[in-house]
Coordinates of N, CA and C in Angstrom, one line a residue:
M1 N 13.4 -15.2 -2.2 CA 12.0 -14.9 -2.1 C 11.3 -15.6 -3.3
A2 N 9.9 -15.5 -3.0 CA 9.2 -16.4 -4.0 C 9.1 -15.5 -5.2
D3 N 9.1 -16.2 -6.3 CA 9.0 -15.4 -7.6 C 7.6 -15.5 -8.2
K4 N 6.9 -15.8 -7.3 CA 5.3 -15.7 -7.7 C 4.9 -14.3 -7.5
S5 N 3.9 -13.7 -8.3 CA 3.4 -12.6 -8.2 C 1.9 -12.6 -8.9
L6 N 0.8 -11.6 -8.4 CA -0.2 -11.6 -9.0 C -0.6 -10.1 -9.4
N7 N -0.6 -9.9 -10.7 CA -0.9 -8.6 -11.1 C -2.1 -8.1 -11.0
R8 N -2.4 -7.0 -11.6 CA -3.9 -6.4 -11.2 C -4.9 -7.3 -12.1
T9 N -4.5 -7.6 -13.2 CA -5.4 -8.3 -14.5 C -5.9 -9.4 -13.6
E10 N -4.7 -10.3 -13.1 CA -4.9 -11.5 -12.6 C -5.9 -11.6 -11.3
L11 N -5.7 -10.5 -10.6 CA -6.2 -10.3 -9.1 C -7.7 -10.2 -9.5
V12 N -7.9 -9.1 -10.6 CA -9.5 -8.9 -11.0 C -9.9 -10.3 -11.5
A13 N -9.5 -11.0 -12.4 CA -9.9 -12.2 -12.8 C -10.2 -13.4 -11.7
A14 N -9.2 -13.5 -10.9 CA -9.4 -14.3 -9.7 C -10.4 -13.9 -8.8
V15 N -11.0 -12.6 -8.5 CA -11.9 -12.1 -7.8 C -13.3 -12.3 -8.6
A16 N -13.2 -12.0 -9.8 CA -14.5 -12.3 -10.5 C -14.9 -13.9 -10.7
A17 N -14.0 -14.6 -10.6 CA -14.2 -15.9 -10.6 C -14.8 -16.5 -9.2
E18 N -14.2 -16.2 -8.4 CA -14.4 -16.4 -7.0 C -15.9 -15.7 -6.3
S19 N -16.2 -14.8 -7.0 CA -17.5 -14.2 -6.6 C -18.7 -14.3 -7.7
G20 N -18.4 -14.7 -8.8 CA -19.5 -14.9 -9.7 C -19.7 -13.5 -10.4
Q21 N -19.1 -12.6 -9.9 CA -19.3 -11.4 -10.7 C -18.5 -11.1 -12.2
S22 N -18.8 -10.1 -13.0 CA -18.1 -9.8 -14.3 C -16.7 -9.3 -13.7
Q23 N -15.8 -9.5 -14.6 CA -14.6 -8.8 -14.7 C -14.9 -7.2 -14.7
A24 N -15.6 -6.8 -15.4 CA -15.9 -5.3 -15.5 C -16.3 -4.9 -14.4
T25 N -17.2 -5.5 -13.6 CA -17.7 -5.3 -12.3 C -16.7 -5.2 -11.1
V26 N -15.8 -6.1 -11.1 CA -14.9 -6.3 -10.2 C -13.9 -5.3 -10.5
N27 N -13.6 -5.0 -11.9 CA -12.4 -3.9 -12.1 C -12.9 -2.5 -11.4
G28 N -14.1 -2.3 -11.8 CA -14.9 -0.9 -11.3 C -14.7 -0.9 -9.8
V29 N -15.0 -2.2 -9.0 CA -14.9 -1.9 -7.4 C -13.5 -1.6 -7.3
V30 N -12.5 -2.4 -7.9 CA -11.0 -2.3 -7.4 C -10.7 -0.8 -7.5
D31 N -11.1 -0.2 -8.7 CA -10.8 1.3 -9.0 C -11.3 2.1 -7.8
A32 N -12.4 1.9 -7.7 CA -13.1 2.4 -6.4 C -12.4 2.2 -5.3
L33 N -12.0 1.2 -4.9 CA -11.4 0.9 -3.4 C -10.0 1.6 -3.6
F34 N -9.3 1.5 -4.6 CA -8.1 2.2 -4.5 C -8.3 3.9 -4.5
S35 N -9.3 4.4 -5.3 CA -9.6 5.7 -5.3 C -9.9 6.4 -3.8
V36 N -10.9 5.6 -3.0 CA -11.1 5.9 -1.7 C -10.0 5.8 -0.7
V37 N -9.2 4.8 -0.9 CA -8.1 4.5 0.1 C -7.2 5.8 -0.3
S38 N -6.8 6.0 -1.3 CA -5.7 6.9 -1.6 C -6.1 8.3 -1.3
S39 N -7.4 8.7 -1.7 CA -7.8 9.8 -1.2 C -8.1 10.4 0.5
S40 N -8.4 9.2 1.0 CA -8.7 9.2 2.4 C -7.3 9.2 3.2
V41 N -6.3 8.4 2.7 CA -4.9 8.5 3.1 C -4.4 10.0 3.1
A42 N -4.5 10.4 1.8 CA -4.0 11.8 1.5 C -4.5 12.7 2.2
D43 N -5.7 12.7 2.8 CA -6.2 13.7 3.9 C -5.9 13.4 5.3
G44 N -5.1 12.4 5.3 CA -4.9 12.1 6.8 C -5.6 11.0 7.5
T45 N -6.8 10.3 6.8 CA -7.3 9.6 7.6 C -6.8 8.2 7.5
K46 N -6.8 7.4 8.5 CA -6.3 5.9 8.7 C -7.2 5.2 8.1
V47 N -7.0 4.4 7.4 CA -8.1 3.3 6.3 C -7.4 1.7 7.1
T48 N -8.6 1.3 7.8 CA -8.2 -0.1 8.2 C -9.3 -1.1 7.9
I49 N -8.8 -2.1 7.4 CA -9.9 -3.4 7.3 C -9.4 -4.2 8.4
P50 N -10.3 -4.4 9.6 CA -9.6 -5.1 10.6 C -9.1 -6.3 10.3
G51 N -8.1 -6.7 11.1 CA -7.5 -8.2 10.7 C -6.8 -8.3 9.4
W52 N -7.0 -7.6 8.6 CA -6.5 -7.6 7.0 C -5.2 -6.8 6.8
I53 N -5.6 -5.5 6.8 CA -4.6 -4.3 6.3 C -5.1 -3.1 6.9
A54 N -3.9 -2.0 7.0 CA -4.1 -0.7 7.4 C -3.3 0.2 6.6
F55 N -3.8 1.3 6.1 CA -3.0 2.4 5.6 C -3.1 3.5 6.3
E56 N -1.9 4.3 6.7 CA -1.7 5.5 7.1 C -0.8 6.5 6.8
K57 N -1.2 7.7 6.8 CA -0.2 8.8 6.4 C 0.9 8.9 7.4
T58 N 2.2 9.1 7.2 CA 3.3 9.3 8.0 C 4.0 10.5 7.7
H59 N 4.6 11.3 8.5 CA 5.4 12.2 8.2 C 7.0 12.0 8.8
R60 N 7.7 12.4 7.8 CA 9.2 12.2 7.9 C 9.7 13.6 8.4
A61 N 10.4 13.8 9.3 CA 11.0 15.3 9.7 C 12.3 15.5 8.7
A62 N 12.6 16.9 8.5 CA 13.9 17.2 7.7 C 14.9 16.7 8.6
R63 N 16.0 16.3 7.6 CA 17.3 15.6 8.5 C 18.5 16.0 7.7
T64 N 19.5 15.8 8.3 CA 20.7 16.0 7.6 C 21.3 14.6 7.3
G65 N 21.7 14.4 6.0 CA 22.2 13.1 5.5 C 23.5 13.4 4.9
R66 N 24.0 12.3 4.3 CA 25.5 12.5 3.7 C 25.2 11.9 2.2
N67 N 26.1 12.7 1.3 CA 26.2 12.2 -0.1 C 27.2 11.0 0.0
P68 N 26.7 9.9 -0.5 CA 27.7 8.8 -0.3 C 29.0 8.8 -1.3
Q69 N 28.9 9.7 -2.2 CA 30.1 9.7 -3.0 C 31.3 10.5 -2.8
T70 N 30.6 11.8 -1.9 CA 31.8 13.0 -1.7 C 31.7 12.6 -0.2
G71 N 30.6 12.5 0.6 CA 30.8 12.4 2.1 C 30.2 13.7 2.6
D72 N 29.9 14.6 1.9 CA 29.2 16.0 2.1 C 28.0 16.0 2.9
A73 N 27.7 16.7 3.9 CA 26.4 16.8 4.3 C 25.5 17.4 3.2
I74 N 24.5 16.7 3.5 CA 23.2 17.4 2.6 C 21.8 17.5 3.5
E75 N 21.0 18.3 3.0 CA 19.7 18.7 3.9 C 18.7 17.6 3.0
I76 N 18.1 16.8 3.9 CA 16.9 16.2 3.2 C 15.6 16.7 3.7
A77 N 14.6 17.0 2.8 CA 13.4 17.7 3.4 C 12.5 17.0 3.9
A78 N 11.7 17.5 4.6 CA 10.7 16.8 5.5 C 9.6 16.2 4.2
S79 N 9.1 15.0 4.6 CA 8.0 14.7 3.4 C 7.1 13.8 4.3
D80 N 6.0 13.5 3.3 CA 5.0 12.5 3.7 C 5.2 11.2 3.2
S81 N 4.6 10.2 3.6 CA 5.0 9.0 3.2 C 3.6 8.0 3.7
V82 N 3.5 6.8 3.4 CA 2.4 5.9 3.5 C 2.8 4.8 4.3
K83 N 2.4 4.7 5.6 CA 2.6 3.2 6.1 C 1.5 2.1 5.9
V84 N 2.0 0.8 5.5 CA 1.0 -0.2 5.3 C 1.2 -1.4 6.2
S85 N 0.4 -1.8 7.1 CA 0.6 -2.7 8.0 C -0.4 -4.0 7.8
A86 N 0.1 -5.0 7.7 CA -0.6 -6.2 7.8 C -1.3 -6.4 9.0
G87 N -2.5 -7.1 9.1 CA -3.4 -7.4 10.4 C -3.1 -8.9 10.6
S88 N -3.8 -9.3 11.7 CA -3.5 -10.7 12.3 C -4.0 -11.7 11.2
K89 N -5.2 -11.6 10.6 CA -5.7 -12.7 9.8 C -4.7 -12.8 8.5
L90 N -4.3 -11.6 7.9 CA -3.3 -11.8 6.9 C -1.9 -12.5 7.3
K91 N -1.5 -12.1 8.5 CA -0.1 -12.6 9.0 C -0.4 -14.2 9.3
A92 N -1.7 -14.6 9.7 CA -1.9 -15.9 10.2 C -2.0 -16.8 8.9
A93 N -2.6 -16.3 7.9 CA -2.8 -16.8 6.4 C -1.3 -17.1 5.7
V94 N -0.4 -16.3 6.2 CA 1.0 -16.6 5.7 C 1.9 -17.4 6.4
K95 N 1.5 -18.0 7.5 CA 2.2 -18.6 8.2 C 2.3 -20.3 7.6

């Protein structure tokens, strides 16, 4: 896999350079975006940016699993998770 990555600081700097805004302004917008997405998804609302990305809350039912060391059956509790889906524009950009 690629060894390239873009951390938050680099993302903020790149968006600031692309948009002509200050890094402080962009940082505030990124904070607000993540805050709105996380609270909306936590409330069960699907957040979609058409063509780019979608976030939604999913539920995993309780199930029986196995302890890999002993082979004993264990109960795995029900839990909630987040599903992140790439949209068509993002998929096309990667090709």
